[in-house]
């Protein structure tokens, strides 16, 4: 559940009117939620005002979408929220290992069947998404990604700043 948002443009008086309308819509939505959930309005307002949680998978998604700016923003937000850098590095490594398995499965069988997905050792949804992403990969890009992750892990576990190692890997992967 998120707060309503919108864009406003024009003269200051027009923007003020639009802002009031957004606040009215927010109040109405909160009242509807309170009524249908049986929760007090104050509790609904607090929950709706929370920032949605960010996960390592959001970071992985922005890396796979080749969006370095978004990947770095997500990485910084995860750091602010207290996420462990080695855990994030592990999530990236797991995802790219899955992509590697999917890449070689596609090389072996360009049209894998449902039963072939079990070889990817992932949830069926994750396996299908990995196959989609692997279809867009070249072997060179996959090798580069795995090299970047191995280098980051070696730096992070070898006494270097793990956040710096992770940031360098994210930049390299997202380009």
PDB file of C-alpha atoms in Angstrom:
ATOM      1  CA  UNK A   1       0.000   0.000   0.000  1.00  0.00           C
ATOM      2  CA  UNK A   2       1.449   3.333  -1.024  1.00  0.00           C
ATOM      3  CA  UNK A   3       0.498   6.938  -0.589  1.00  0.00           C
ATOM      4  CA  UNK A   4      -1.174   8.578  -3.579  1.00  0.00           C
ATOM      5  CA  UNK A   5       1.132  10.720  -5.640  1.00  0.00           C
ATOM      6  CA  UNK A   6       0.780  12.921  -8.643  1.00  0.00           C
ATOM      7  CA  UNK A   7       2.348  15.649 -10.666  1.00  0.00           C
ATOM      8  CA  UNK A   8       1.262  19.232 -10.703  1.00  0.00           C
ATOM      9  CA  UNK A   9       2.113  22.048 -13.036  1.00  0.00           C
ATOM     10  CA  UNK A  10       0.904  25.516 -13.841  1.00  0.00           C
ATOM     11  CA  UNK A  11       0.495  28.607 -11.731  1.00  0.00           C
ATOM     12  CA  UNK A  12       1.015  28.442  -7.982  1.00  0.00           C
ATOM     13  CA  UNK A  13      -2.741  28.684  -7.363  1.00  0.00           C
ATOM     14  CA  UNK A  14      -3.359  25.703  -9.703  1.00  0.00           C
ATOM     15  CA  UNK A  15      -0.658  23.659  -7.979  1.00  0.00           C
ATOM     16  CA  UNK A  16      -2.168  24.466  -4.570  1.00  0.00           C
ATOM     17  CA  UNK A  17      -5.597  23.275  -5.770  1.00  0.00           C
ATOM     18  CA  UNK A  18      -4.106  20.040  -7.147  1.00  0.00           C
ATOM     19  CA  UNK A  19      -2.212  19.452  -3.888  1.00  0.00           C
ATOM     20  CA  UNK A  20      -5.444  19.852  -1.887  1.00  0.00           C
ATOM     21  CA  UNK A  21      -7.181  17.365  -4.187  1.00  0.00           C
ATOM     22  CA  UNK A  22      -4.383  14.828  -3.704  1.00  0.00           C
ATOM     23  CA  UNK A  23      -4.637  15.244   0.083  1.00  0.00           C
ATOM     24  CA  UNK A  24      -8.429  14.747  -0.087  1.00  0.00           C
ATOM     25  CA  UNK A  25      -7.945  11.582  -2.152  1.00  0.00           C
ATOM     26  CA  UNK A  26      -5.344  10.328   0.346  1.00  0.00           C
ATOM     27  CA  UNK A  27      -7.729  10.939   3.263  1.00  0.00           C
ATOM     28  CA  UNK A  28     -10.596   9.181   1.472  1.00  0.00           C
ATOM     29  CA  UNK A  29      -8.403   6.171   0.562  1.00  0.00           C
ATOM     30  CA  UNK A  30      -7.198   5.882   4.156  1.00  0.00           C
ATOM     31  CA  UNK A  31     -10.786   6.019   5.447  1.00  0.00           C
ATOM     32  CA  UNK A  32     -11.853   3.299   2.988  1.00  0.00           C
ATOM     33  CA  UNK A  33      -8.900   1.122   4.053  1.00  0.00           C
ATOM     34  CA  UNK A  34      -9.698   1.652   7.727  1.00  0.00           C
ATOM     35  CA  UNK A  35     -13.343   0.714   7.184  1.00  0.00           C
ATOM     36  CA  UNK A  36     -12.615  -2.431   5.159  1.00  0.00           C
ATOM     37  CA  UNK A  37      -9.728  -3.680   7.304  1.00  0.00           C
ATOM     38  CA  UNK A  38     -11.258  -2.836  10.664  1.00  0.00           C
ATOM     39  CA  UNK A  39      -8.064  -1.009  11.642  1.00  0.00           C
ATOM     40  CA  UNK A  40      -8.057   2.407  13.308  1.00  0.00           C
ATOM     41  CA  UNK A  41      -7.520   5.293  10.882  1.00  0.00           C
ATOM     42  CA  UNK A  42      -4.327   6.318  12.710  1.00  0.00           C
ATOM     43  CA  UNK A  43      -2.793   2.885  12.158  1.00  0.00           C
ATOM     44  CA  UNK A  44      -3.766   2.883   8.471  1.00  0.00           C
ATOM     45  CA  UNK A  45      -2.188   6.327   8.031  1.00  0.00           C
ATOM     46  CA  UNK A  46       1.060   5.122   9.618  1.00  0.00           C
ATOM     47  CA  UNK A  47       1.221   1.984   7.468  1.00  0.00           C
ATOM     48  CA  UNK A  48       0.461   3.855   4.244  1.00  0.00           C
ATOM     49  CA  UNK A  49       3.125   6.458   5.046  1.00  0.00           C
ATOM     50  CA  UNK A  50       5.858   3.807   5.328  1.00  0.00           C
ATOM     51  CA  UNK A  51       8.382   3.522   2.546  1.00  0.00           C
ATOM     52  CA  UNK A  52       7.984   0.162   0.820  1.00  0.00           C
ATOM     53  CA  UNK A  53      10.814  -2.223   1.704  1.00  0.00           C
ATOM     54  CA  UNK A  54      13.586  -2.692  -0.785  1.00  0.00           C
ATOM     55  CA  UNK A  55      15.133  -6.101  -1.237  1.00  0.00           C
ATOM     56  CA  UNK A  56      18.221  -7.554  -2.814  1.00  0.00           C
ATOM     57  CA  UNK A  57      15.981  -8.747  -5.623  1.00  0.00           C
ATOM     58  CA  UNK A  58      15.137  -5.141  -6.480  1.00  0.00           C
ATOM     59  CA  UNK A  59      18.860  -4.518  -6.805  1.00  0.00           C
ATOM     60  CA  UNK A  60      19.265  -7.605  -8.992  1.00  0.00           C
ATOM     61  CA  UNK A  61      16.377  -6.480 -11.204  1.00  0.00           C
ATOM     62  CA  UNK A  62      17.896  -3.049 -11.814  1.00  0.00           C
ATOM     63  CA  UNK A  63      21.273  -4.664 -12.594  1.00  0.00           C
ATOM     64  CA  UNK A  64      19.647  -7.055 -15.075  1.00  0.00           C
ATOM     65  CA  UNK A  65      17.753  -4.161 -16.643  1.00  0.00           C
ATOM     66  CA  UNK A  66      21.143  -2.495 -17.228  1.00  0.00           C
ATOM     67  CA  UNK A  67      20.165   0.604 -15.292  1.00  0.00           C
ATOM     68  CA  UNK A  68      23.326   1.666 -13.414  1.00  0.00           C
ATOM     69  CA  UNK A  69      21.778   4.827 -11.956  1.00  0.00           C
ATOM     70  CA  UNK A  70      18.809   2.940 -10.496  1.00  0.00           C
ATOM     71  CA  UNK A  71      21.050   0.078  -9.351  1.00  0.00           C
ATOM     72  CA  UNK A  72      23.300   2.480  -7.426  1.00  0.00           C
ATOM     73  CA  UNK A  73      20.297   4.267  -5.901  1.00  0.00           C
ATOM     74  CA  UNK A  74      18.885   0.948  -4.726  1.00  0.00           C
ATOM     75  CA  UNK A  75      22.264  -0.137  -3.406  1.00  0.00           C
ATOM     76  CA  UNK A  76      22.622   3.090  -1.415  1.00  0.00           C
ATOM     77  CA  UNK A  77      19.120   2.732  -0.007  1.00  0.00           C
ATOM     78  CA  UNK A  78      19.819  -0.866   1.015  1.00  0.00           C
ATOM     79  CA  UNK A  79      22.969   0.341   2.754  1.00  0.00           C
ATOM     80  CA  UNK A  80      20.973   3.031   4.608  1.00  0.00           C
ATOM     81  CA  UNK A  81      18.485   0.376   5.697  1.00  0.00           C
ATOM     82  CA  UNK A  82      21.297  -1.678   7.228  1.00  0.00           C
ATOM     83  CA  UNK A  83      21.509  -4.492   4.692  1.00  0.00           C
ATOM     84  CA  UNK A  84      24.695  -6.549   4.820  1.00  0.00           C
ATOM     85  CA  UNK A  85      26.954  -6.100   1.751  1.00  0.00           C
ATOM     86  CA  UNK A  86      28.020  -9.754   1.658  1.00  0.00           C
ATOM     87  CA  UNK A  87      24.389 -10.828   1.689  1.00  0.00           C
ATOM     88  CA  UNK A  88      23.674  -8.576  -1.310  1.00  0.00           C
ATOM     89  CA  UNK A  89      26.758  -9.871  -3.063  1.00  0.00           C
ATOM     90  CA  UNK A  90      25.464 -13.376  -2.385  1.00  0.00           C
ATOM     91  CA  UNK A  91      22.080 -12.493  -3.929  1.00  0.00           C
ATOM     92  CA  UNK A  92      23.792 -11.146  -7.045  1.00  0.00           C
ATOM     93  CA  UNK A  93      26.072 -14.186  -7.257  1.00  0.00           C
ATOM     94  CA  UNK A  94      23.138 -16.580  -6.862  1.00  0.00           C
ATOM     95  CA  UNK A  95      21.188 -14.789  -9.590  1.00  0.00           C
ATOM     96  CA  UNK A  96      24.065 -14.806 -12.037  1.00  0.00           C
ATOM     97  CA  UNK A  97      24.829 -18.471 -11.295  1.00  0.00           C
ATOM     98  CA  UNK A  98      21.176 -19.162 -12.152  1.00  0.00           C
ATOM     99  CA  UNK A  99      21.585 -17.151 -15.355  1.00  0.00           C
ATOM    100  CA  UNK A 100      24.673 -19.188 -16.234  1.00  0.00           C
ATOM    101  CA  UNK A 101      22.754 -22.450 -15.735  1.00  0.00           C
ATOM    102  CA  UNK A 102      19.895 -21.076 -17.837  1.00  0.00           C
ATOM    103  CA  UNK A 103      22.314 -19.892 -20.544  1.00  0.00           C
ATOM    104  CA  UNK A 104      23.881 -23.335 -20.886  1.00  0.00           C
ATOM    105  CA  UNK A 105      20.505 -25.067 -20.715  1.00  0.00           C
ATOM    106  CA  UNK A 106      19.376 -22.915 -23.657  1.00  0.00           C
ATOM    107  CA  UNK A 107      22.572 -23.732 -25.537  1.00  0.00           C
ATOM    108  CA  UNK A 108      21.851 -27.432 -25.018  1.00  0.00           C
ATOM    109  CA  UNK A 109      18.142 -27.106 -25.776  1.00  0.00           C
ATOM    110  CA  UNK A 110      16.893 -23.781 -27.239  1.00  0.00           C
ATOM    111  CA  UNK A 111      13.290 -24.713 -26.413  1.00  0.00           C
ATOM    112  CA  UNK A 112      13.384 -26.305 -22.964  1.00  0.00           C
ATOM    113  CA  UNK A 113      10.308 -27.997 -21.620  1.00  0.00           C
ATOM    114  CA  UNK A 114       8.772 -27.594 -18.177  1.00  0.00           C
ATOM    115  CA  UNK A 115      10.642 -30.637 -16.830  1.00  0.00           C
ATOM    116  CA  UNK A 116      13.967 -29.110 -17.975  1.00  0.00           C
ATOM    117  CA  UNK A 117      13.414 -26.167 -15.633  1.00  0.00           C
ATOM    118  CA  UNK A 118      14.056 -28.375 -12.602  1.00  0.00           C
ATOM    119  CA  UNK A 119      17.698 -28.555 -13.691  1.00  0.00           C
ATOM    120  CA  UNK A 120      17.988 -24.842 -12.929  1.00  0.00           C
ATOM    121  CA  UNK A 121      17.415 -25.563  -9.213  1.00  0.00           C
ATOM    122  CA  UNK A 122      15.113 -22.581  -8.754  1.00  0.00           C
ATOM    123  CA  UNK A 123      11.437 -21.853  -8.239  1.00  0.00           C
ATOM    124  CA  UNK A 124       9.601 -22.292 -11.584  1.00  0.00           C
ATOM    125  CA  UNK A 125       8.856 -18.561 -11.821  1.00  0.00           C
ATOM    126  CA  UNK A 126      12.508 -17.661 -11.152  1.00  0.00           C
ATOM    127  CA  UNK A 127      13.604 -20.315 -13.652  1.00  0.00           C
ATOM    128  CA  UNK A 128      11.371 -18.866 -16.384  1.00  0.00           C
ATOM    129  CA  UNK A 129      12.599 -15.342 -15.674  1.00  0.00           C
ATOM    130  CA  UNK A 130      16.196 -16.596 -15.782  1.00  0.00           C
ATOM    131  CA  UNK A 131      15.572 -18.206 -19.173  1.00  0.00           C
ATOM    132  CA  UNK A 132      14.147 -14.927 -20.502  1.00  0.00           C
ATOM    133  CA  UNK A 133      17.191 -13.004 -19.280  1.00  0.00           C
ATOM    134  CA  UNK A 134      19.634 -15.678 -20.475  1.00  0.00           C
ATOM    135  CA  UNK A 135      18.220 -15.423 -24.003  1.00  0.00           C
ATOM    136  CA  UNK A 136      19.467 -11.821 -24.117  1.00  0.00           C
ATOM    137  CA  UNK A 137      22.947 -12.666 -22.818  1.00  0.00           C
ATOM    138  CA  UNK A 138      26.067 -13.390 -24.778  1.00  0.00           C
ATOM    139  CA  UNK A 139      28.637 -15.798 -23.429  1.00  0.00           C
ATOM    140  CA  UNK A 140      31.107 -12.913 -23.182  1.00  0.00           C
ATOM    141  CA  UNK A 141      28.659 -10.818 -21.123  1.00  0.00           C
ATOM    142  CA  UNK A 142      28.003 -13.759 -18.816  1.00  0.00           C
ATOM    143  CA  UNK A 143      31.737 -14.364 -18.353  1.00  0.00           C
ATOM    144  CA  UNK A 144      32.278 -10.656 -17.617  1.00  0.00           C
ATOM    145  CA  UNK A 145      29.485 -10.689 -15.025  1.00  0.00           C
ATOM    146  CA  UNK A 146      30.829 -13.767 -13.258  1.00  0.00           C
ATOM    147  CA  UNK A 147      34.354 -12.287 -13.285  1.00  0.00           C
ATOM    148  CA  UNK A 148      33.026  -9.049 -11.756  1.00  0.00           C
ATOM    149  CA  UNK A 149      31.283 -10.972  -8.989  1.00  0.00           C
ATOM    150  CA  UNK A 150      34.313 -13.142  -8.235  1.00  0.00           C
ATOM    151  CA  UNK A 151      36.542 -10.074  -8.068  1.00  0.00           C
ATOM    152  CA  UNK A 152      34.072  -8.280  -5.767  1.00  0.00           C
ATOM    153  CA  UNK A 153      33.835 -11.275  -3.460  1.00  0.00           C
ATOM    154  CA  UNK A 154      37.624 -11.603  -3.285  1.00  0.00           C
ATOM    155  CA  UNK A 155      37.977  -7.882  -2.477  1.00  0.00           C
ATOM    156  CA  UNK A 156      35.139  -7.894   0.066  1.00  0.00           C
ATOM    157  CA  UNK A 157      36.409 -10.972   1.895  1.00  0.00           C
ATOM    158  CA  UNK A 158      40.058  -9.984   1.577  1.00  0.00           C
ATOM    159  CA  UNK A 159      39.885  -7.042   3.927  1.00  0.00           C
ATOM    160  CA  UNK A 160      38.819  -4.368   1.445  1.00  0.00           C
ATOM    161  CA  UNK A 161      35.711  -2.238   2.013  1.00  0.00           C
ATOM    162  CA  UNK A 162      32.840  -4.629   1.118  1.00  0.00           C
ATOM    163  CA  UNK A 163      30.530  -1.763   0.139  1.00  0.00           C
ATOM    164  CA  UNK A 164      33.106  -0.380  -2.272  1.00  0.00           C
ATOM    165  CA  UNK A 165      33.647  -3.837  -3.766  1.00  0.00           C
ATOM    166  CA  UNK A 166      29.880  -4.313  -4.124  1.00  0.00           C
ATOM    167  CA  UNK A 167      29.390  -0.871  -5.674  1.00  0.00           C
ATOM    168  CA  UNK A 168      32.130  -1.528  -8.254  1.00  0.00           C
ATOM    169  CA  UNK A 169      30.537  -4.883  -9.121  1.00  0.00           C
ATOM    170  CA  UNK A 170      27.058  -3.361  -9.435  1.00  0.00           C
ATOM    171  CA  UNK A 171      28.381  -0.658 -11.770  1.00  0.00           C
ATOM    172  CA  UNK A 172      30.220  -3.208 -13.874  1.00  0.00           C
ATOM    173  CA  UNK A 173      27.195  -5.534 -14.032  1.00  0.00           C
ATOM    174  CA  UNK A 174      24.656  -2.828 -14.832  1.00  0.00           C
ATOM    175  CA  UNK A 175      26.555  -1.396 -17.810  1.00  0.00           C
TER     176      UNK A 175
END
